[in-house]
XYZ file of C-alpha atoms in Angstrom:
596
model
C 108.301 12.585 36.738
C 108.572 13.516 32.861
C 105.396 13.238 32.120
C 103.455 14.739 35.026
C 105.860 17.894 34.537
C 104.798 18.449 30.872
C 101.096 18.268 31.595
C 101.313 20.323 34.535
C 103.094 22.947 32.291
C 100.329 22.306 29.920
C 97.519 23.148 32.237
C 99.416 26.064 33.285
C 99.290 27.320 29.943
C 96.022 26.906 28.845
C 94.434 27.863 32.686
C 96.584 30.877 32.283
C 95.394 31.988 28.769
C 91.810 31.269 29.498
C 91.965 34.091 32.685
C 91.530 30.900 35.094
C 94.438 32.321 37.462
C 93.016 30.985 40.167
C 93.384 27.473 38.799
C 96.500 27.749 37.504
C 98.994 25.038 39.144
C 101.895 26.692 40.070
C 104.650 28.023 42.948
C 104.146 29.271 46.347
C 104.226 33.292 45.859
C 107.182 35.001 47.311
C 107.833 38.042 47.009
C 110.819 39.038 44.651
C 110.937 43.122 44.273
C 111.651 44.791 47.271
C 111.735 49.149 47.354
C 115.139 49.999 45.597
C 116.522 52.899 47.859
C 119.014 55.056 45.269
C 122.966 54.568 46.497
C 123.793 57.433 48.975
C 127.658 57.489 47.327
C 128.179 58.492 44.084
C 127.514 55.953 41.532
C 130.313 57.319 38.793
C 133.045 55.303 39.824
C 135.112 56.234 36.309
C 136.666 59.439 34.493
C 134.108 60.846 31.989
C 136.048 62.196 29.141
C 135.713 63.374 25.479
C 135.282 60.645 22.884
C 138.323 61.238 20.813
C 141.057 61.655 23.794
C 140.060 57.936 23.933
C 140.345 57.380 19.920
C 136.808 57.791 19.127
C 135.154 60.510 17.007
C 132.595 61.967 18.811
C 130.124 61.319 15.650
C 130.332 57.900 15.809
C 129.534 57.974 19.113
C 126.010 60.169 18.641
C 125.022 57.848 15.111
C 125.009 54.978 17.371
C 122.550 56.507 19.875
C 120.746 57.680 16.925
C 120.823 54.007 15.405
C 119.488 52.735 18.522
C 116.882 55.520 19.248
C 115.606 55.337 15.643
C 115.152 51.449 15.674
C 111.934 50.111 16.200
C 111.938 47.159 18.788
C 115.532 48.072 20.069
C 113.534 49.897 23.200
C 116.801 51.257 24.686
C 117.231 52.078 28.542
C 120.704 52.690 28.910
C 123.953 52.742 26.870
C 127.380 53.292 28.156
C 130.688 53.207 25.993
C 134.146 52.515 28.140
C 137.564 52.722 26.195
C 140.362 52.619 28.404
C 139.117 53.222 31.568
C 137.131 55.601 30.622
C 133.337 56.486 29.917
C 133.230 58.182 26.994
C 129.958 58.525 26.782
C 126.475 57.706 28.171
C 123.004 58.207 27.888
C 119.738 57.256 29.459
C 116.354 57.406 27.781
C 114.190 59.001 29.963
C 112.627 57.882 32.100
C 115.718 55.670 32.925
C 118.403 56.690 35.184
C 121.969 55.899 35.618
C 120.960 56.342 39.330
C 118.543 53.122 39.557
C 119.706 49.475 39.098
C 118.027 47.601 36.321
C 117.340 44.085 36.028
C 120.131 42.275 34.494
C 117.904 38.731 33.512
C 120.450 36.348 31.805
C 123.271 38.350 32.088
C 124.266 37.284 35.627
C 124.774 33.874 34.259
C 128.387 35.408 33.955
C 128.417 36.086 37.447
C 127.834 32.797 38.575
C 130.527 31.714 36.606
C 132.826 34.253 37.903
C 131.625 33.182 41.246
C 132.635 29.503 40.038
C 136.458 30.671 38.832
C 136.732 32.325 42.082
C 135.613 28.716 43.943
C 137.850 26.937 41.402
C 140.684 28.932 42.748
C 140.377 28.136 46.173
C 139.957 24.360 45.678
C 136.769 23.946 46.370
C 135.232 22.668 43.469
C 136.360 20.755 40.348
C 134.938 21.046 36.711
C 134.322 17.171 36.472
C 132.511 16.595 40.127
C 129.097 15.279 39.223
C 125.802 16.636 41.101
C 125.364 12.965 42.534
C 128.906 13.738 44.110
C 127.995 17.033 45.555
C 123.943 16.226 46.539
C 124.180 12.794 47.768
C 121.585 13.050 50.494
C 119.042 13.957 46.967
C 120.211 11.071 45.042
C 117.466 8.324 44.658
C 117.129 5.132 43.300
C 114.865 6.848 41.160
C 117.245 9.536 40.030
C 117.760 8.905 36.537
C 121.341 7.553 35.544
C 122.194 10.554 32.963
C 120.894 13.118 35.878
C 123.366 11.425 38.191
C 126.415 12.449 35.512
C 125.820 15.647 34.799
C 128.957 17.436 36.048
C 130.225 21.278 37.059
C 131.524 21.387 33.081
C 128.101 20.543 31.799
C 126.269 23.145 33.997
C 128.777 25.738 32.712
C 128.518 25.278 29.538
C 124.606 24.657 29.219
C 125.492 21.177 27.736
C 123.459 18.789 30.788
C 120.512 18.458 28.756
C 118.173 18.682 31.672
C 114.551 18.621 31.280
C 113.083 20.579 34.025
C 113.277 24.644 32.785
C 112.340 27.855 33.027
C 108.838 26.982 32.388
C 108.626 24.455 35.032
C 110.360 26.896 37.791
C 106.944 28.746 37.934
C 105.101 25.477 39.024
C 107.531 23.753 41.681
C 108.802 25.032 44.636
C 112.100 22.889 45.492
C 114.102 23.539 42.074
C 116.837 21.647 42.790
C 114.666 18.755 43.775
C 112.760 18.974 40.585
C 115.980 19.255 38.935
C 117.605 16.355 39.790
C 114.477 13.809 39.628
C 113.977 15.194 36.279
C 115.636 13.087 32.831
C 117.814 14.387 30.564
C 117.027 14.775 27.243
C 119.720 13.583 25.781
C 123.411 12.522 27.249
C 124.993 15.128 29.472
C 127.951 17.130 27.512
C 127.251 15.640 24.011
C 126.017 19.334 22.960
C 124.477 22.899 23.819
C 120.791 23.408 24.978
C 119.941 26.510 26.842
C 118.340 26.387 30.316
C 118.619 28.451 33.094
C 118.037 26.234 35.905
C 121.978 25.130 34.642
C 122.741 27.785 36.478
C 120.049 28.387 39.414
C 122.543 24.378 39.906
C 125.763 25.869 39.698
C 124.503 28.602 42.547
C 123.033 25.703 45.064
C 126.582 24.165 44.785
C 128.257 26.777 45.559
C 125.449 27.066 48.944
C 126.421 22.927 49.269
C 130.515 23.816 49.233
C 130.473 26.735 51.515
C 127.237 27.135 53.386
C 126.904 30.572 51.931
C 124.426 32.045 49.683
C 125.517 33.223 46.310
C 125.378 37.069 47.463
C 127.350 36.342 51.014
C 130.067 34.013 48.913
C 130.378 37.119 46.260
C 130.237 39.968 48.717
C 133.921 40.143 50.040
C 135.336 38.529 47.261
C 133.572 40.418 43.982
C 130.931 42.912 44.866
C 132.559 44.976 47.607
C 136.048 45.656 46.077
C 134.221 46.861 42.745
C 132.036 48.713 44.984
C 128.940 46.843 44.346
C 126.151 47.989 47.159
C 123.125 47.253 46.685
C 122.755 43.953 45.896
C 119.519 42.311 45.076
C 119.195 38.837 44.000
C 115.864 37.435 43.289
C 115.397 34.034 45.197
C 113.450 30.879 43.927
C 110.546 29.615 46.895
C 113.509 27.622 48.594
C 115.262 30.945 49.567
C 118.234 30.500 47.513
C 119.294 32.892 44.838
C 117.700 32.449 41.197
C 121.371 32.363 39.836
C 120.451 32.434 36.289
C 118.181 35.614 36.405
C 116.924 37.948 38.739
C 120.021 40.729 40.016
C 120.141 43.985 39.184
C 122.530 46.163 39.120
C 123.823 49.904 37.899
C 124.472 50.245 34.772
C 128.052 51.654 35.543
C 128.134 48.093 37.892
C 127.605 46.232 34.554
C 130.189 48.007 33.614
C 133.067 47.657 35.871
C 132.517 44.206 35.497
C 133.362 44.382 31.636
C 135.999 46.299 33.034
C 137.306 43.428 34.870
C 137.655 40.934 32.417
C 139.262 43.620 30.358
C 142.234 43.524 32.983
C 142.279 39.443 32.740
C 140.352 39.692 36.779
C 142.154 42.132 38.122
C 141.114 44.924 40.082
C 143.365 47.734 41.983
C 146.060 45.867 42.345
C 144.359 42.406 43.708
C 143.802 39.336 41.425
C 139.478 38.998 42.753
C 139.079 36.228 39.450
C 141.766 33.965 38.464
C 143.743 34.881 35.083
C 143.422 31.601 33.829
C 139.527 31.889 34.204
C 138.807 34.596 32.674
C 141.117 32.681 29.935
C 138.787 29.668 29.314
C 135.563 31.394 30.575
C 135.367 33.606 27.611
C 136.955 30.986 25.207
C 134.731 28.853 22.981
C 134.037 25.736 25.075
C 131.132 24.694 23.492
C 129.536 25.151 19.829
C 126.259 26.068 19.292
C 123.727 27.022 16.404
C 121.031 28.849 18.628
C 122.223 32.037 17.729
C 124.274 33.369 14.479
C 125.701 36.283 16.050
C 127.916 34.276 18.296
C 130.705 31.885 17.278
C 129.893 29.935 20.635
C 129.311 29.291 24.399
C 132.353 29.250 27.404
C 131.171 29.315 31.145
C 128.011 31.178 30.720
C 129.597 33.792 28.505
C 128.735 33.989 25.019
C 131.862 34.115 22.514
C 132.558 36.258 19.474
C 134.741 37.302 16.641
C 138.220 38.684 17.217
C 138.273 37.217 20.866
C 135.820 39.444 21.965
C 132.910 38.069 24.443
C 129.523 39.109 25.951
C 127.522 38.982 29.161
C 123.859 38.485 27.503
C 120.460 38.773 29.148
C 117.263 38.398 27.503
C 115.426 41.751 26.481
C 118.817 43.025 25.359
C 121.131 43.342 28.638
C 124.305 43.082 27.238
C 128.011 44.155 28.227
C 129.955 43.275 25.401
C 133.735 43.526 26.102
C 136.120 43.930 22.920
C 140.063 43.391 24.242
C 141.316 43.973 20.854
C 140.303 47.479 21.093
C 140.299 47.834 25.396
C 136.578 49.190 25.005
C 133.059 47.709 27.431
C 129.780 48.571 25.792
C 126.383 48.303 28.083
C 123.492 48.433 26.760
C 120.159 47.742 28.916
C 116.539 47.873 27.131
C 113.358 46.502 26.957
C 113.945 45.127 23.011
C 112.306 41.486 21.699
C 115.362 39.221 21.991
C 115.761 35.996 24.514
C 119.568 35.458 22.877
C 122.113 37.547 21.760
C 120.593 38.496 18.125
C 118.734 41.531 18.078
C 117.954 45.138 15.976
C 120.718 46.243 18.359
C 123.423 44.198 16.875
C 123.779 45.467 13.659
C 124.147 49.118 15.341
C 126.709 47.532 17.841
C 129.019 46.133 14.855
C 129.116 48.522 13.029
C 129.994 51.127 15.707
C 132.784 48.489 16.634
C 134.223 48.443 12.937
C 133.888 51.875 12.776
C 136.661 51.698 16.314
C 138.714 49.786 14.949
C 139.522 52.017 11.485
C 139.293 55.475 12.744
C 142.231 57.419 13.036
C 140.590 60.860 14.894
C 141.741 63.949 16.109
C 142.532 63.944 20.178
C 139.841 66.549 20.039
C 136.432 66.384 18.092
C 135.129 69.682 17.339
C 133.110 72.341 19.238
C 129.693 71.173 17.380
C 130.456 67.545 17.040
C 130.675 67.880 20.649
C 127.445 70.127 21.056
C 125.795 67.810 18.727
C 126.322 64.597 20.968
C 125.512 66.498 24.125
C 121.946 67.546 22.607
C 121.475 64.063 21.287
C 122.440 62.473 24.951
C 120.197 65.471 26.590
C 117.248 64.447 23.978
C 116.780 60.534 25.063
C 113.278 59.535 25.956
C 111.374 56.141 25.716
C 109.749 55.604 22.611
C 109.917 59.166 21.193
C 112.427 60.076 18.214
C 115.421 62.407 18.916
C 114.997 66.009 17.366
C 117.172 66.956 15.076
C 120.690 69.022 16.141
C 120.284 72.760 14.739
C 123.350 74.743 16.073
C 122.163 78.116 17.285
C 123.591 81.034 14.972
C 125.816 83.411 17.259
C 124.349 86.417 18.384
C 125.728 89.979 17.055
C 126.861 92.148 19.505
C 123.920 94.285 19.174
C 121.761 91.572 20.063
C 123.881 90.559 22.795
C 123.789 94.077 24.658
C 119.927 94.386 23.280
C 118.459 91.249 25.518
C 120.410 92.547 28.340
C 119.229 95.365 28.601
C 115.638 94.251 28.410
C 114.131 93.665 31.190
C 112.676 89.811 31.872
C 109.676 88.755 33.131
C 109.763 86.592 36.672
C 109.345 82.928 36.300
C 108.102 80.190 38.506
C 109.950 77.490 37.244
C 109.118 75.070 39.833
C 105.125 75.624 38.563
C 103.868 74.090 35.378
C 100.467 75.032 33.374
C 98.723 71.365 33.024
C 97.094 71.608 29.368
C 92.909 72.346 29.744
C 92.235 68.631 28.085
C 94.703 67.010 31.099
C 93.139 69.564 33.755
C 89.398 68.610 32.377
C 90.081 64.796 33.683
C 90.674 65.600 37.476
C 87.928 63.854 39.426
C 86.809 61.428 36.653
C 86.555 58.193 36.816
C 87.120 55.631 33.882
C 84.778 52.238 34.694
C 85.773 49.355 32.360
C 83.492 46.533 30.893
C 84.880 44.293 33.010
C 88.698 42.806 34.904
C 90.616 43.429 31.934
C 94.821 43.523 31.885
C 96.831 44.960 34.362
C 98.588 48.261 35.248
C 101.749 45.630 35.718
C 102.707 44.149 32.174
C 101.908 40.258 31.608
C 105.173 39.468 31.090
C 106.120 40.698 34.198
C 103.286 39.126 36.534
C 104.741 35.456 34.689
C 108.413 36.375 36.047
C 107.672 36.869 39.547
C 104.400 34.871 39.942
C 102.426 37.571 41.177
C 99.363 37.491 39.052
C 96.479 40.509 38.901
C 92.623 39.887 39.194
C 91.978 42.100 36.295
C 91.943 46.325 35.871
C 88.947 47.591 37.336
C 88.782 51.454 37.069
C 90.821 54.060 36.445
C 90.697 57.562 38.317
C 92.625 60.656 37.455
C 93.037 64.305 39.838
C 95.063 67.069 39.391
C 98.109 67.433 41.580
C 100.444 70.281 41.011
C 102.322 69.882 37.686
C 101.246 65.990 37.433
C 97.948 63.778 36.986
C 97.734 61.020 39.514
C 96.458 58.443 38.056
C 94.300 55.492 40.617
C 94.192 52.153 39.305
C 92.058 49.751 41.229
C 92.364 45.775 40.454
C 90.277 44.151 42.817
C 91.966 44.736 46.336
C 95.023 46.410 44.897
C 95.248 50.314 44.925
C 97.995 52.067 43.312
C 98.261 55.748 42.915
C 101.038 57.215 40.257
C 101.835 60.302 39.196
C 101.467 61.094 35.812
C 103.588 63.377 33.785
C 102.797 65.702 30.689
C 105.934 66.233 28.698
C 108.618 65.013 31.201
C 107.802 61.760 33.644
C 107.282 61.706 36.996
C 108.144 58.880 39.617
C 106.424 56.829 41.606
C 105.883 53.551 43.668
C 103.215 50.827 42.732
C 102.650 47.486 44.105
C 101.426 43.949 43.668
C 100.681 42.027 46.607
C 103.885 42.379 48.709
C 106.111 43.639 44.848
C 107.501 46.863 44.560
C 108.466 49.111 41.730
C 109.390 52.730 40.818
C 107.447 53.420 38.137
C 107.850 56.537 35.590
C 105.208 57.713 33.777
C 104.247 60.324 31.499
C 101.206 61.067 28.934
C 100.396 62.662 25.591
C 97.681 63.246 23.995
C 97.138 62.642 19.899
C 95.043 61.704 17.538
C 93.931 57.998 15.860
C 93.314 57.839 11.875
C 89.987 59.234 12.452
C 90.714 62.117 13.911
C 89.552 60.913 17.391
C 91.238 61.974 20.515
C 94.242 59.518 22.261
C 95.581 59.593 25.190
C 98.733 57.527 25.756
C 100.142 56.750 28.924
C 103.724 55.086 29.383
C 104.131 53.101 32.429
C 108.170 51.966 32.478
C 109.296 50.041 35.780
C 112.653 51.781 35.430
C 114.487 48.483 37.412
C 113.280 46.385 34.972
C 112.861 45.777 31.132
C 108.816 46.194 31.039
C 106.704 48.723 29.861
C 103.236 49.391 30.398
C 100.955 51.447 27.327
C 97.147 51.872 28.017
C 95.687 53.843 24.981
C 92.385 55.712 25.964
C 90.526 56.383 22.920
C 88.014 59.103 23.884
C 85.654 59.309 21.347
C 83.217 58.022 19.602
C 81.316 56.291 22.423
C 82.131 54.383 23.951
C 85.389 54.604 25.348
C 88.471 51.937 24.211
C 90.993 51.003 26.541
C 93.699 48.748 24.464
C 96.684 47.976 26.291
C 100.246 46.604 25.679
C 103.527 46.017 26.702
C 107.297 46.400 25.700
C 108.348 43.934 25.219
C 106.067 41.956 23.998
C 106.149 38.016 24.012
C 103.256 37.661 21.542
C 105.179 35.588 19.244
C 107.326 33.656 22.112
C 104.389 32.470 24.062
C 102.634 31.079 20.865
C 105.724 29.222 19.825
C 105.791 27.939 23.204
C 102.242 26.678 23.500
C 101.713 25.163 20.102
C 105.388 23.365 20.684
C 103.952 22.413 23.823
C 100.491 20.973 22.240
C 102.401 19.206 19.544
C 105.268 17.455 21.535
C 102.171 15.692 23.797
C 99.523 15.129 21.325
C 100.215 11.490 21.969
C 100.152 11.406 25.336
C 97.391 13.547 26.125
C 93.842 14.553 24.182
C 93.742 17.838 23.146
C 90.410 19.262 21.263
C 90.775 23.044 21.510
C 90.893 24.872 18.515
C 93.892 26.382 17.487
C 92.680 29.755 16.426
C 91.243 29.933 19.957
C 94.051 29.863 21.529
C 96.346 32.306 19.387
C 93.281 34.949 19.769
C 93.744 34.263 23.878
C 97.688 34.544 23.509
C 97.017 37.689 21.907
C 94.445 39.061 24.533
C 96.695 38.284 27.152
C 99.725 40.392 26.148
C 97.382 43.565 24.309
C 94.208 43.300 26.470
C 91.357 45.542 25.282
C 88.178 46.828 26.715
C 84.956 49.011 26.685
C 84.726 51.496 29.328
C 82.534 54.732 30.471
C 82.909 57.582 32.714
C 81.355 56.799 35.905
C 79.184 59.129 37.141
């Protein structure tokens, strides 16, 4: 099956980059976003307290949101510092909210190894039973003999050396089928190769040993003593649960499950993951070279200095737990990384070392404390934080002076749209041709759910917000629009879902030419959206892009791709070709006019 995997992957590739969607061999569509309704309770499940009653000054605190605002690429979402049991501090770049779950990608890899322990514990499972073992009714004389003894250990510790990837869980629909009729690339447990369908494994074993799905095995035992509700777990065409990707969560969720492993798997009093888990889970178990920021691999957990460990996603969702100094750090964004290695790292150590010296006061100051509240009140996607400039007290003149003048009457629930946002209601923006999407590219690959092209864009006026009308050939989405602060909204993809903020400003190019640029963020996961309307001269640009952007990923995938079957398979196209496509596809442009 080798072979007629890597040239349908192939086709897929080149079908996709060419715009032939249509043509593009790949997985039944189901649908994986459903409406996220926001949790009725209240989502802060621990203490918020001052910085230093936990140890840490409250400077240190704000130069690591400034780090991470400041840094190009790190695209934060969310960061929340726990020492002790406590938050000491959190922040949410608008238009993120600690109120909305957010995908989690890789890091529930560490879930499925909790779930794992937890099956460990009760006897159900053993490290060294072999997926021949536990799928016998799959096994075929055609299964190939390394496939056959790959065990639980292997799966955990991303050591099986299985073929069939990521990549190839967009074209089939049975994974596990695919899976285990696919070769190995090299013997099971002799060393570390990344692949999430390790995992997707580990999840359909846990189905095979208890008849339960992932999220019904997890519920009672995981999720609803740390007060975990909503769940929702992405599921492959087969109905079962991606396992490797796809749940989000709350931020504060992420973090309680730092939290856990903090306390060795304990939770109010009951033992929900066994100590001796959590023991060899976050030890080194493997050694790998993938990435330099890690000292190694345990059961889906990556391992680092000073027995400190990390649940990792790609795009940068991280909860990186540091016993020495009893402190969880979550950080969500929309940054470049697939591993652990990012522009957030640096920030992240040196915040740590920073911990681990400081000897503060039990109280920071009245303006180091003003300081980080305006910094944590000034967050917003892909906009710098002002500067902190403490307000000079008033005399007491001036104090009894503005009292005693009288104030005009506000309506603060009305806001004055500026005349060049109020001059687009009723226009409509026609482009060239189907060109990108309102939903990133990135995004449309993840779920499967691909776009015929952008169409037209139409704007009106309503109240304090543009609404914005995107048609792509049968798809309609209306979103509001907002000018200085974003407003929410729902837009959808075939039977997809997402709450969308969205806000615009206007600017100016090197010319002097007017911009608009609208921000698109699906707050639940880690994509962004940018459409750039330059207005003048005619005719109108549209360029688009995302964040983040897999430019560089996709065309170290497809030339890898070209060169690892040039033997097998003639290939004439011309490599410049296809980099220009690669490029079109993830920063689409066209020419557009208003339509009269």
């Amino acid at each position: 099956m080798d072979l007629q995997v890597q040239i349908k992957a192939l086709k897929y590739l080149l079908r996709l980059m060419n715009g032939e969607i249509d043509k593009m061999p790949h997985a039944k569509y189901t649908p994986q976003k459903e409406k996220y309704y926001i949790r009725a309770a209240n989502t802060a499940f621990f203490n918020r307290v001052p910085p230093a009653s936990q140890g840490v000054p409250a400077e240190q605190v704000e130069a690591l949101f400034r780090g991470l605002a400041g840094e190009r690429g790190v695209n934060a979402h969310s960061l929340l510092l726990l020492r002790h049991g406590h938050v000491i501090a959190e922040g949410y770049w608008s238009p993120y909210r600690p109120d909305y779950a957010h995908i989690t990608h890789s890091m529930c890899k560490s879930i499925v190894s909790m779930a794992i322990g937890i099956g460990a514990g009760e006897g159900i499972l053993a490290l060294n039973e072999t997926v021949a073992d536990i799928f016998p009714d799959l096994i075929t004389l055609f299964t190939p003999k390394n496939v056959k003894s790959i065990t639980i250990q292997h799966l955990l510790t991303m050591s099986s050396g299985s073929k069939f990837n990521e990549l190839n869980s967009l074209l089939e629909d049975d994974w596990l089928k695919g899976y285990l009729e696919t070769d190995t690339s090299f013997e099971p447990g002799s060393r570390f190769e990344y692949n999430s369908l390790n995992t997707y494994v580990l999840g359909a074993i846990l189905r095979q040993k208890t008849g339960q799905s992932l999220c019904e095995y997890l519920k009672p035992r995981l999720f609803d003593p740390l007060g975990i509700d909503p769940v929702h777990w992405e599921q492959c065409p087969m109905g079962r649960e991606k396992g490797g990707w796809g749940l989000l969560l709350l931020p504060e969720d992420m973090a309680k499950l730092g939290q856990l492993y903090l306390q060795q798997g304990r939770w109010q009093g009951q033992q929900l993951i066994p100590k001796d888990w959590v023991r060899d889970s976050t030890k080194v178990q493997i050694h790998q070279k993938v990435d330099p920021t890690t000292t190694g691999y345990g059961y889906q957990i990556w391992t680092l200095e000073d027995g400190a460990f990390l649940f990792n996603g790609m795009f940068g969702q991280s909860v990186y737990v540091f016993p020495e100094q009893d402190m969880v750090i979550v950080l969500t964004s929309g940054a470049q990384n697939f591993l652990p290695e990012g522009k957030a790292t640096p920030y992240i150590q040196r915040f740590m070392q920073g911990v681990a010296s400081s000897n503060p006061p039990s109280l920071d100051s009245e303006r180091a404390m003003d300081s980080l509240r305006f910094t944590q009140s000034h967050l917003t996607y892909g906009r710098p934080i002002p500067e902190y400039m403490p307000e000079e007290r008033p005399s007491l003149f001036k104090v009894i002076q503005r009292r005693l003048k009288p104030t005009k009457k506000i309506d603060s629930a009305r806001t004055v749209l500026p005349d060049w946002a109020a001059a687009l209601h009723g226009k409509t923006l026609q482009l060239s041709g189907p060109c990108g999407s309102l939903f990133p590219f990135m995004l449309q690959c993840m779920h499967n759910n691909f776009s015929s092209g952008l169409e037209s864009i139409s704007f009106a006026v309503e109240g304090d917000a543009l609404l914005m009308e995107c048609v792509e050939g049968e798809t309609v989405n209306r979103i509001p629009i907002g000018i200085g602060l974003p407003h929410y909204g729902d837009c959808s993809i075939k039977r997809d879902i997402y709450t969308v903020g969205s806000q615009v400003w206007k600017t100016i190019d090197e010319d002097e030419n007017p911009v608009l640029i609208f921000t698109i963020s699906f707050i639940e996961m880690s994509n962004t959206r940018i459409i750039k309307l330059f207005l003048e001269p005619d005719p109108i640009h549209v360029e688009m892009d995302e964040e983040p952007s897999m430019t560089e990923a996709l065309r170290n995938l497809s030339m890898g791709m070209l060169e690892s079957m040039k033997e097998k398979i003639p290939f004439k196209k011309n490599q410049e070709y296809l980099l220009y496509r690669i490029e079109r596809l993830m920063a689409p442009r066209a020419e557009a006019s208003w339509k009269e």
